[in-house]
PDB file of C-alpha atoms and ligand atoms in Angstrom:
ATOM      1  CA  MET A   1      55.724 100.179  73.136  1.00 53.00           C
ATOM      2  CA  LYS A   2      52.903  98.145  74.651  1.00 59.00           C
ATOM      3  CA  LYS A   3      55.461  96.197  76.690  1.00 63.00           C
ATOM      4  CA  LEU A   4      56.992  99.417  77.997  1.00 59.00           C
ATOM      5  CA  ALA A   5      53.567 100.742  79.014  1.00 61.00           C
ATOM      6  CA  THR A   6      52.802  97.496  80.866  1.00 58.00           C
ATOM      7  CA  PHE A   7      56.198  97.632  82.582  1.00 57.00           C
ATOM      8  CA  CYS A   8      55.542 101.230  83.662  1.00 52.00           C
ATOM      9  CA  MET A   9      52.097 100.310  84.995  1.00 57.00           C
ATOM     10  CA  ILE A  10      53.525  97.414  86.992  1.00 55.00           C
ATOM     11  CA  THR A  11      56.278  99.638  88.409  1.00 54.00           C
ATOM     12  CA  ILE A  12      53.765 102.318  89.419  1.00 50.00           C
ATOM     13  CA  LEU A  13      51.513  99.716  91.075  1.00 51.00           C
ATOM     14  CA  ALA A  14      54.478  98.237  92.916  1.00 54.00           C
ATOM     15  CA  VAL A  15      55.444 101.671  94.240  1.00 49.00           C
ATOM     16  CA  ILE A  16      51.861 102.399  95.359  1.00 46.00           C
ATOM     17  CA  THR A  17      51.648  99.008  97.121  1.00 47.00           C
ATOM     18  CA  ALA A  18      55.012  99.526  98.825  1.00 46.00           C
ATOM     19  CA  THR A  19      53.987 102.997 100.037  1.00 46.00           C
ATOM     20  CA  ALA A  20      50.716 101.640 101.424  1.00 43.00           C
ATOM     21  CA  ALA A  21      52.626  98.867 103.194  1.00 43.00           C
ATOM     22  CA  MET A  22      54.972 101.428 104.742  1.00 54.00           C
ATOM     23  CA  ALA A  23      52.048 103.355 106.217  1.00 62.00           C
ATOM     24  CA  GLY A  24      50.808  99.998 107.494  1.00 84.00           C
ATOM     25  CA  ASP A  25      47.346  99.034 108.575  1.00 96.00           C
ATOM     26  CA  THR A  26      47.316  99.458 112.330  1.00 97.00           C
ATOM     27  CA  LEU A  27      43.689  98.370 112.573  1.00 97.00           C
ATOM     28  CA  ALA A  28      44.472  94.936 111.083  1.00 97.00           C
ATOM     29  CA  ASP A  29      47.929  94.600 112.674  1.00 97.00           C
ATOM     30  CA  ALA A  30      46.764  95.463 116.206  1.00 97.00           C
ATOM     31  CA  LYS A  31      43.821  93.059 115.900  1.00 97.00           C
ATOM     32  CA  LYS A  32      46.242  90.350 114.830  1.00 97.00           C
ATOM     33  CA  LYS A  33      48.580  91.072 117.763  1.00 97.00           C
ATOM     34  CA  GLY A  34      45.668  91.579 120.179  1.00 98.00           C
ATOM     35  CA  VAL A  35      47.184  94.780 121.492  1.00 98.00           C
ATOM     36  CA  LEU A  36      47.143  98.510 120.725  1.00 98.00           C
ATOM     37  CA  VAL A  37      50.325 100.267 121.829  1.00 98.00           C
ATOM     38  CA  VAL A  38      49.540 103.783 123.038  1.00 98.00           C
ATOM     39  CA  GLY A  39      51.953 106.668 123.594  1.00 98.00           C
ATOM     40  CA  CYS A  40      50.638 108.677 126.554  1.00 98.00           C
ATOM     41  CA  LYS A  41      51.792 111.149 129.192  1.00 98.00           C
ATOM     42  CA  ASP A  42      52.428 109.713 132.671  1.00 98.00           C
ATOM     43  CA  SER A  43      52.790 112.845 134.800  1.00 96.00           C
ATOM     44  CA  LEU A  44      50.015 115.144 133.559  1.00 97.00           C
ATOM     45  CA  PRO A  45      46.809 114.832 135.583  1.00 96.00           C
ATOM     46  CA  PRO A  46      44.069 114.506 134.552  1.00 97.00           C
ATOM     47  CA  PHE A  47      45.162 113.482 131.017  1.00 98.00           C
ATOM     48  CA  GLY A  48      47.701 110.737 131.775  1.00 98.00           C
ATOM     49  CA  TYR A  49      49.251 110.147 135.210  1.00 97.00           C
ATOM     50  CA  ILE A  50      50.050 107.355 137.646  1.00 97.00           C
ATOM     51  CA  ASP A  51      47.195 106.707 140.050  1.00 96.00           C
ATOM     52  CA  GLU A  52      48.582 106.546 143.592  1.00 94.00           C
ATOM     53  CA  LYS A  53      46.453 103.570 144.626  1.00 96.00           C
ATOM     54  CA  SER A  54      46.531 101.328 141.560  1.00 96.00           C
ATOM     55  CA  ARG A  55      49.998 102.439 140.298  1.00 97.00           C
ATOM     56  CA  GLN A  56      48.413 102.373 136.806  1.00 97.00           C
ATOM     57  CA  ILE A  57      48.463 105.209 134.278  1.00 98.00           C
ATOM     58  CA  VAL A  58      44.951 106.674 134.172  1.00 98.00           C
ATOM     59  CA  GLY A  59      43.298 109.805 132.779  1.00 98.00           C
ATOM     60  CA  TYR A  60      41.143 111.459 130.134  1.00 98.00           C
ATOM     61  CA  ASP A  61      43.459 110.459 127.264  1.00 98.00           C
ATOM     62  CA  ILE A  62      43.623 106.894 128.556  1.00 98.00           C
ATOM     63  CA  ASP A  63      39.828 106.523 128.734  1.00 98.00           C
ATOM     64  CA  PHE A  64      39.568 107.474 125.057  1.00 98.00           C
ATOM     65  CA  VAL A  65      42.114 104.889 123.899  1.00 98.00           C
ATOM     66  CA  ASN A  66      40.595 102.271 126.208  1.00 98.00           C
ATOM     67  CA  ALA A  67      37.228 102.820 124.498  1.00 98.00           C
ATOM     68  CA  ILE A  68      38.849 102.573 121.049  1.00 98.00           C
ATOM     69  CA  ALA A  69      40.737  99.375 121.948  1.00 98.00           C
ATOM     70  CA  GLN A  70      37.615  97.847 123.450  1.00 98.00           C
ATOM     71  CA  LYS A  71      35.783  98.468 120.168  1.00 98.00           C
ATOM     72  CA  MET A  72      38.679  96.750 118.339  1.00 98.00           C
ATOM     73  CA  GLY A  73      38.591  93.849 120.786  1.00 98.00           C
ATOM     74  CA  VAL A  74      42.247  94.309 121.797  1.00 98.00           C
ATOM     75  CA  LYS A  75      44.189  95.113 124.965  1.00 98.00           C
ATOM     76  CA  VAL A  76      45.939  98.436 125.562  1.00 98.00           C
ATOM     77  CA  GLU A  77      49.651  98.722 126.268  1.00 98.00           C
ATOM     78  CA  LEU A  78      50.618 102.171 127.577  1.00 98.00           C
ATOM     79  CA  LYS A  79      54.046 103.612 126.818  1.00 98.00           C
ATOM     80  CA  PRO A  80      54.980 106.968 128.374  1.00 98.00           C
ATOM     81  CA  VAL A  81      56.157 109.590 125.863  1.00 98.00           C
ATOM     82  CA  THR A  82      57.273 113.201 126.118  1.00 98.00           C
ATOM     83  CA  SER A  83      56.102 116.070 123.943  1.00 98.00           C
ATOM     84  CA  ALA A  84      59.333 115.816 121.936  1.00 98.00           C
ATOM     85  CA  SER A  85      59.456 112.013 121.604  1.00 98.00           C
ATOM     86  CA  ARG A  86      55.836 111.243 120.695  1.00 98.00           C
ATOM     87  CA  MET A  87      55.994 111.827 116.908  1.00 98.00           C
ATOM     88  CA  PRO A  88      59.311 109.952 116.342  1.00 98.00           C
ATOM     89  CA  GLN A  89      58.018 107.066 118.534  1.00 98.00           C
ATOM     90  CA  LEU A  90      54.951 106.801 116.299  1.00 98.00           C
ATOM     91  CA  GLN A  91      56.848 107.065 113.036  1.00 96.00           C
ATOM     92  CA  GLU A  92      59.401 104.478 114.122  1.00 97.00           C
ATOM     93  CA  GLY A  93      56.587 102.061 114.992  1.00 97.00           C
ATOM     94  CA  HIS A  94      57.253 101.911 118.752  1.00 98.00           C
ATOM     95  CA  ILE A  95      53.685 103.044 119.403  1.00 98.00           C
ATOM     96  CA  ASP A  96      50.473 102.749 117.312  1.00 98.00           C
ATOM     97  CA  ILE A  97      48.659 105.888 118.427  1.00 98.00           C
ATOM     98  CA  ILE A  98      49.448 109.076 120.364  1.00 98.00           C
ATOM     99  CA  ALA A  99      47.026 110.024 123.148  1.00 98.00           C
ATOM    100  CA  ALA A 100      49.203 112.590 124.857  1.00 98.00           C
ATOM    101  CA  THR A 101      47.740 116.108 125.202  1.00 98.00           C
ATOM    102  CA  MET A 102      48.707 116.705 121.591  1.00 98.00           C
ATOM    103  CA  THR A 103      47.564 119.755 119.680  1.00 98.00           C
ATOM    104  CA  LYS A 104      46.574 119.329 116.053  1.00 98.00           C
ATOM    105  CA  ASN A 105      48.180 121.808 113.712  1.00 97.00           C
ATOM    106  CA  ALA A 106      49.080 122.092 110.034  1.00 97.00           C
ATOM    107  CA  GLU A 107      52.821 121.623 110.597  1.00 97.00           C
ATOM    108  CA  ARG A 108      52.368 118.347 112.505  1.00 98.00           C
ATOM    109  CA  ALA A 109      49.678 117.180 110.069  1.00 98.00           C
ATOM    110  CA  LYS A 110      52.340 117.127 107.351  1.00 97.00           C
ATOM    111  CA  VAL A 111      54.058 114.315 109.273  1.00 97.00           C
ATOM    112  CA  ILE A 112      51.235 112.389 111.006  1.00 98.00           C
ATOM    113  CA  ASP A 113      47.439 112.105 110.752  1.00 98.00           C
ATOM    114  CA  PHE A 114      45.092 113.360 113.471  1.00 98.00           C
ATOM    115  CA  SER A 115      41.656 112.282 114.646  1.00 98.00           C
ATOM    116  CA  HIS A 116      38.841 114.766 115.045  1.00 98.00           C
ATOM    117  CA  THR A 117      39.311 117.059 118.057  1.00 98.00           C
ATOM    118  CA  TYR A 118      38.579 115.195 121.315  1.00 98.00           C
ATOM    119  CA  PHE A 119      39.549 117.982 123.755  1.00 98.00           C
ATOM    120  CA  PHE A 120      39.840 121.733 123.508  1.00 97.00           C
ATOM    121  CA  THR A 121      41.888 124.139 125.606  1.00 97.00           C
ATOM    122  CA  GLY A 122      44.140 127.187 125.213  1.00 97.00           C
ATOM    123  CA  GLN A 123      47.634 128.242 126.271  1.00 98.00           C
ATOM    124  CA  LYS A 124      48.073 130.234 129.511  1.00 98.00           C
ATOM    125  CA  PHE A 125      50.668 130.739 132.272  1.00 98.00           C
ATOM    126  CA  ILE A 126      51.223 129.780 135.918  1.00 98.00           C
ATOM    127  CA  THR A 127      52.887 132.591 137.852  1.00 98.00           C
ATOM    128  CA  LYS A 128      53.548 133.653 141.435  1.00 97.00           C
ATOM    129  CA  LYS A 129      50.318 135.185 142.739  1.00 97.00           C
ATOM    130  CA  GLY A 130      49.924 138.845 141.792  1.00 95.00           C
ATOM    131  CA  SER A 131      53.157 139.015 139.763  1.00 96.00           C
ATOM    132  CA  VAL A 132      51.663 139.084 136.258  1.00 97.00           C
ATOM    133  CA  LYS A 133      48.705 141.216 135.153  1.00 96.00           C
ATOM    134  CA  SER A 134      49.450 141.409 131.412  1.00 97.00           C
ATOM    135  CA  LEU A 135      51.886 139.851 128.919  1.00 97.00           C
ATOM    136  CA  LYS A 136      54.029 142.999 129.342  1.00 97.00           C
ATOM    137  CA  ASP A 137      54.937 141.774 132.856  1.00 98.00           C
ATOM    138  CA  LEU A 138      56.634 138.749 131.270  1.00 98.00           C
ATOM    139  CA  GLU A 139      58.764 140.702 128.795  1.00 98.00           C
ATOM    140  CA  GLY A 140      62.468 139.932 129.165  1.00 98.00           C
ATOM    141  CA  LYS A 141      61.666 137.223 131.761  1.00 98.00           C
ATOM    142  CA  ARG A 142      62.567 133.539 131.852  1.00 98.00           C
ATOM    143  CA  ILE A 143      59.618 131.284 131.059  1.00 98.00           C
ATOM    144  CA  GLY A 144      59.579 127.496 131.430  1.00 98.00           C
ATOM    145  CA  THR A 145      57.795 125.025 129.142  1.00 98.00           C
ATOM    146  CA  ALA A 146      58.337 121.605 127.484  1.00 98.00           C
ATOM    147  CA  LYS A 147      60.582 120.738 124.552  1.00 98.00           C
ATOM    148  CA  GLY A 148      58.796 119.935 121.300  1.00 97.00           C
ATOM    149  CA  SER A 149      55.494 121.511 122.334  1.00 98.00           C
ATOM    150  CA  THR A 150      53.322 124.083 120.637  1.00 98.00           C
ATOM    151  CA  SER A 151      53.597 125.965 123.958  1.00 98.00           C
ATOM    152  CA  GLU A 152      57.298 126.522 123.256  1.00 98.00           C
ATOM    153  CA  GLN A 153      56.609 127.906 119.769  1.00 98.00           C
ATOM    154  CA  ASN A 154      53.623 130.044 120.785  1.00 98.00           C
ATOM    155  CA  VAL A 155      55.349 131.755 123.714  1.00 98.00           C
ATOM    156  CA  LYS A 156      58.384 132.652 121.602  1.00 98.00           C
ATOM    157  CA  LYS A 157      56.021 134.410 119.174  1.00 98.00           C
ATOM    158  CA  ALA A 158      53.823 136.034 121.842  1.00 98.00           C
ATOM    159  CA  ILE A 159      56.725 137.364 123.975  1.00 98.00           C
ATOM    160  CA  PRO A 160      59.833 137.533 121.742  1.00 98.00           C
ATOM    161  CA  SER A 161      61.901 139.252 124.445  1.00 98.00           C
ATOM    162  CA  ALA A 162      61.411 136.374 126.919  1.00 98.00           C
ATOM    163  CA  THR A 163      64.015 133.649 127.426  1.00 98.00           C
ATOM    164  CA  VAL A 164      62.239 130.325 126.948  1.00 98.00           C
ATOM    165  CA  LEU A 165      63.634 127.408 128.976  1.00 98.00           C
ATOM    166  CA  SER A 166      62.460 124.082 127.560  1.00 98.00           C
ATOM    167  CA  PHE A 167      62.317 121.092 129.925  1.00 97.00           C
ATOM    168  CA  ASP A 168      61.520 117.442 129.157  1.00 96.00           C
ATOM    169  CA  ASP A 169      58.129 117.831 130.801  1.00 96.00           C
ATOM    170  CA  TYR A 170      55.901 120.356 132.570  1.00 97.00           C
ATOM    171  CA  PRO A 171      56.382 119.135 136.171  1.00 96.00           C
ATOM    172  CA  GLN A 172      60.105 119.940 135.757  1.00 97.00           C
ATOM    173  CA  ALA A 173      59.234 123.394 134.455  1.00 98.00           C
ATOM    174  CA  PHE A 174      56.957 123.910 137.470  1.00 97.00           C
ATOM    175  CA  LEU A 175      59.774 122.873 139.801  1.00 97.00           C
ATOM    176  CA  ALA A 176      61.886 125.638 138.222  1.00 98.00           C
ATOM    177  CA  LEU A 177      59.078 128.104 138.985  1.00 97.00           C
ATOM    178  CA  GLN A 178      58.895 126.922 142.599  1.00 96.00           C
ATOM    179  CA  GLN A 179      62.665 127.395 142.878  1.00 96.00           C
ATOM    180  CA  GLY A 180      62.418 130.913 141.434  1.00 96.00           C
ATOM    181  CA  LYS A 181      64.426 129.987 138.327  1.00 98.00           C
ATOM    182  CA  VAL A 182      61.658 131.083 135.942  1.00 98.00           C
ATOM    183  CA  ALA A 183      58.964 133.757 136.262  1.00 98.00           C
ATOM    184  CA  ALA A 184      56.256 131.611 134.695  1.00 98.00           C
ATOM    185  CA  VAL A 185      55.405 128.203 133.258  1.00 98.00           C
ATOM    186  CA  THR A 186      53.397 128.156 130.079  1.00 98.00           C
ATOM    187  CA  THR A 187      51.304 125.474 128.387  1.00 98.00           C
ATOM    188  CA  ASP A 188      47.655 124.497 127.921  1.00 98.00           C
ATOM    189  CA  GLU A 189      45.354 125.759 130.666  1.00 97.00           C
ATOM    190  CA  ALA A 190      43.938 122.290 131.385  1.00 96.00           C
ATOM    191  CA  ILE A 191      47.479 120.968 131.987  1.00 97.00           C
ATOM    192  CA  LEU A 192      48.381 123.954 134.191  1.00 97.00           C
ATOM    193  CA  ALA A 193      45.203 123.425 136.230  1.00 95.00           C
ATOM    194  CA  GLY A 194      46.248 119.792 136.788  1.00 95.00           C
ATOM    195  CA  ILE A 195      49.752 120.802 137.907  1.00 95.00           C
ATOM    196  CA  LEU A 196      48.419 123.459 140.258  1.00 94.00           C
ATOM    197  CA  ALA A 197      45.821 121.121 141.777  1.00 92.00           C
ATOM    198  CA  LYS A 198      48.597 118.707 142.828  1.00 90.00           C
ATOM    199  CA  ALA A 199      51.066 121.356 144.047  1.00 92.00           C
ATOM    200  CA  PRO A 200      51.604 121.369 147.832  1.00 90.00           C
ATOM    201  CA  ASN A 201      52.079 125.170 147.920  1.00 91.00           C
ATOM    202  CA  LYS A 202      49.341 125.961 145.394  1.00 91.00           C
ATOM    203  CA  THR A 203      48.056 129.048 147.198  1.00 94.00           C
ATOM    204  CA  GLN A 204      51.257 130.891 146.233  1.00 96.00           C
ATOM    205  CA  PHE A 205      50.530 130.502 142.510  1.00 97.00           C
ATOM    206  CA  GLU A 206      47.797 131.401 140.030  1.00 97.00           C
ATOM    207  CA  ILE A 207      46.809 131.129 136.380  1.00 97.00           C
ATOM    208  CA  PRO A 208      46.189 134.725 135.213  1.00 97.00           C
ATOM    209  CA  GLY A 209      43.479 135.206 132.562  1.00 96.00           C
ATOM    210  CA  LEU A 210      45.967 135.626 129.719  1.00 97.00           C
ATOM    211  CA  GLN A 211      45.444 133.227 126.820  1.00 98.00           C
ATOM    212  CA  ILE A 212      47.849 133.232 123.868  1.00 98.00           C
ATOM    213  CA  SER A 213      46.440 130.422 121.679  1.00 98.00           C
ATOM    214  CA  ASP A 214      43.728 127.825 121.046  1.00 97.00           C
ATOM    215  CA  GLU A 215      44.843 124.203 121.464  1.00 98.00           C
ATOM    216  CA  PRO A 216      42.574 121.527 119.961  1.00 98.00           C
ATOM    217  CA  TYR A 217      43.771 118.009 120.865  1.00 98.00           C
ATOM    218  CA  GLY A 218      43.810 115.115 118.384  1.00 98.00           C
ATOM    219  CA  LEU A 219      44.836 111.472 118.620  1.00 98.00           C
ATOM    220  CA  GLY A 220      47.930 111.036 116.432  1.00 98.00           C
ATOM    221  CA  MET A 221      48.307 108.205 113.939  1.00 98.00           C
ATOM    222  CA  ARG A 222      50.808 107.314 111.222  1.00 98.00           C
ATOM    223  CA  LYS A 223      50.408 109.250 107.984  1.00 97.00           C
ATOM    224  CA  GLY A 224      48.328 107.290 105.470  1.00 96.00           C
ATOM    225  CA  ASP A 225      47.039 104.795 108.067  1.00 97.00           C
ATOM    226  CA  THR A 226      43.605 105.563 106.600  1.00 97.00           C
ATOM    227  CA  LYS A 227      41.528 102.610 107.836  1.00 98.00           C
ATOM    228  CA  PHE A 228      42.705 103.143 111.400  1.00 98.00           C
ATOM    229  CA  VAL A 229      42.104 106.901 111.239  1.00 98.00           C
ATOM    230  CA  ALA A 230      38.567 106.270 109.911  1.00 98.00           C
ATOM    231  CA  PHE A 231      37.923 103.694 112.670  1.00 98.00           C
ATOM    232  CA  VAL A 232      39.170 106.019 115.413  1.00 98.00           C
ATOM    233  CA  ASN A 233      37.121 108.920 114.056  1.00 98.00           C
ATOM    234  CA  LYS A 234      33.956 106.847 113.816  1.00 98.00           C
ATOM    235  CA  THR A 235      34.494 105.541 117.351  1.00 98.00           C
ATOM    236  CA  ILE A 236      34.911 108.989 118.903  1.00 98.00           C
ATOM    237  CA  LEU A 237      31.958 110.403 116.930  1.00 98.00           C
ATOM    238  CA  ASP A 238      29.849 107.489 118.227  1.00 98.00           C
ATOM    239  CA  MET A 239      31.133 108.229 121.753  1.00 98.00           C
ATOM    240  CA  GLU A 240      29.936 111.813 121.359  1.00 98.00           C
ATOM    241  CA  LYS A 241      26.506 110.648 120.152  1.00 98.00           C
ATOM    242  CA  SER A 242      26.058 108.103 122.931  1.00 98.00           C
ATOM    243  CA  GLY A 243      27.122 110.572 125.631  1.00 98.00           C
ATOM    244  CA  GLU A 244      30.186 108.485 126.560  1.00 98.00           C
ATOM    245  CA  ALA A 245      32.597 111.275 125.560  1.00 98.00           C
ATOM    246  CA  ALA A 246      30.764 113.811 127.746  1.00 98.00           C
ATOM    247  CA  LYS A 247      30.770 111.287 130.610  1.00 98.00           C
ATOM    248  CA  ILE A 248      34.570 110.908 130.350  1.00 98.00           C
ATOM    249  CA  PHE A 249      34.891 114.699 130.419  1.00 98.00           C
ATOM    250  CA  GLU A 250      32.697 114.901 133.541  1.00 97.00           C
ATOM    251  CA  LYS A 251      34.727 112.155 135.215  1.00 97.00           C
ATOM    252  CA  TRP A 252      38.005 114.092 134.896  1.00 97.00           C
ATOM    253  CA  PHE A 253      36.911 117.748 134.792  1.00 96.00           C
ATOM    254  CA  GLY A 254      33.358 117.855 136.189  1.00 93.00           C
ATOM    255  CA  PRO A 255      31.912 119.133 139.479  1.00 90.00           C
ATOM    256  CA  ASN A 256      33.204 116.130 141.462  1.00 90.00           C
ATOM    257  CA  THR A 257      36.814 116.893 140.464  1.00 92.00           C
ATOM    258  CA  GLN A 258      39.224 119.685 141.416  1.00 88.00           C
ATOM    259  CA  PHE A 259      38.753 121.378 138.051  1.00 86.00           C
ATOM    260  CA  HIS A 260      35.118 122.299 137.397  1.00 84.00           C
ATOM    261  CA  LEU A 261      35.831 122.995 133.727  1.00 88.00           C
ATOM    262  CA  GLN A 262      32.966 123.571 131.316  1.00 89.00           C
ATOM    263  CA  ARG A 263      32.880 121.363 128.229  1.00 95.00           C
ATOM    264  CA  ASN A 264      33.262 124.075 125.568  1.00 92.00           C
ATOM    265  CA  PHE A 265      33.410 121.696 122.579  1.00 95.00           C
ATOM    266  CA  LYS A 266      31.672 118.729 120.998  1.00 97.00           C
ATOM    267  CA  ILE A 267      33.455 115.997 119.045  1.00 97.00           C
ATOM    268  CA  ALA A 268      32.530 116.664 115.410  1.00 97.00           C
ATOM    269  CA  ALA A 269      33.912 115.753 111.986  1.00 96.00           C
ATOM    270  CA  ASP A 270      36.665 118.101 110.816  1.00 90.00           C
ATOM    271  CA  LYS A 271      35.617 120.428 108.021  1.00 79.00           C
TER     272      LYS A 271
HETATM  273  N1  LIG B   1      49.111 120.668 123.508  1.00 80.05           N
HETATM  274  C1  LIG B   1      50.410 121.199 123.356  1.00 80.05           C
HETATM  275  C2  LIG B   1      51.279 120.393 122.405  1.00 80.05           C
HETATM  276  O1  LIG B   1      50.842 119.485 121.823  1.00 80.05           O
HETATM  277  C3  LIG B   1      51.103 121.345 124.687  1.00 80.05           C
HETATM  278  C4  LIG B   1      51.021 120.147 125.574  1.00 80.05           C
HETATM  279  C5  LIG B   1      52.090 119.122 125.279  1.00 80.05           C
HETATM  280  O2  LIG B   1      53.271 119.476 125.185  1.00 80.05           O
HETATM  281  O3  LIG B   1      51.737 117.957 125.168  1.00 80.05           O
HETATM  282  O4  LIG B   1      52.411 120.668 122.183  1.00 80.05           O
END
């Protein structure tokens, strides 16, 4: 009997150890390799986009992971992801962390772990100027967004009669709007503002004051990667305390940018 109990204990311990190994320890592994591999957007100013002069991916999301990697003493390797590919890329180990305009929600948190919220926005629409005054004006219309996004799910719920066209990314959805193939593009307001700022014919479009959701962004990490999650959370809380987080916000959204957004959040521990 005693032998059986010991055998059971050993088996249970082995299973626990194997599970922990599967989740991995990104903090230790990345330090060993000297590099943190980051999944980011590469066409969404000002979160992650290619700077015309340097040809490097830069942005709000990138500054956060740069600060985290610096604290770890490792280099950053940036790998572009789409809204649909970012979670599989993380789970399959192709990237170590997602810093890609990603909303935290309960459904996603079943699959991956999130940091505390490091950006806060809400879902709106870009439309032809004057064409949309209320959600009613979008009923039965074609609306463009990105595959695998919360935007796609939210708009289907908010306007069930609309036909939702899901593209690989938002610039493609905006192209469809410019070509008159959709009546609106929907996603987070901060992303829409970035798209509009870069559009050559921006005066023809607007972002009406119609918000259909709140979108808190989190950095995504593998489920059970607890030491790394704790490290990332401590780092971004410290960045809030030191003022570095607010400085990054000002750099990308402040009065010297095209956006002039107010910082309507503070990085704080999740309740
Ligand atoms: N924040 C939303 C999401 O995570 C929309 C932006 C995106 O697709 O990255 O789905």
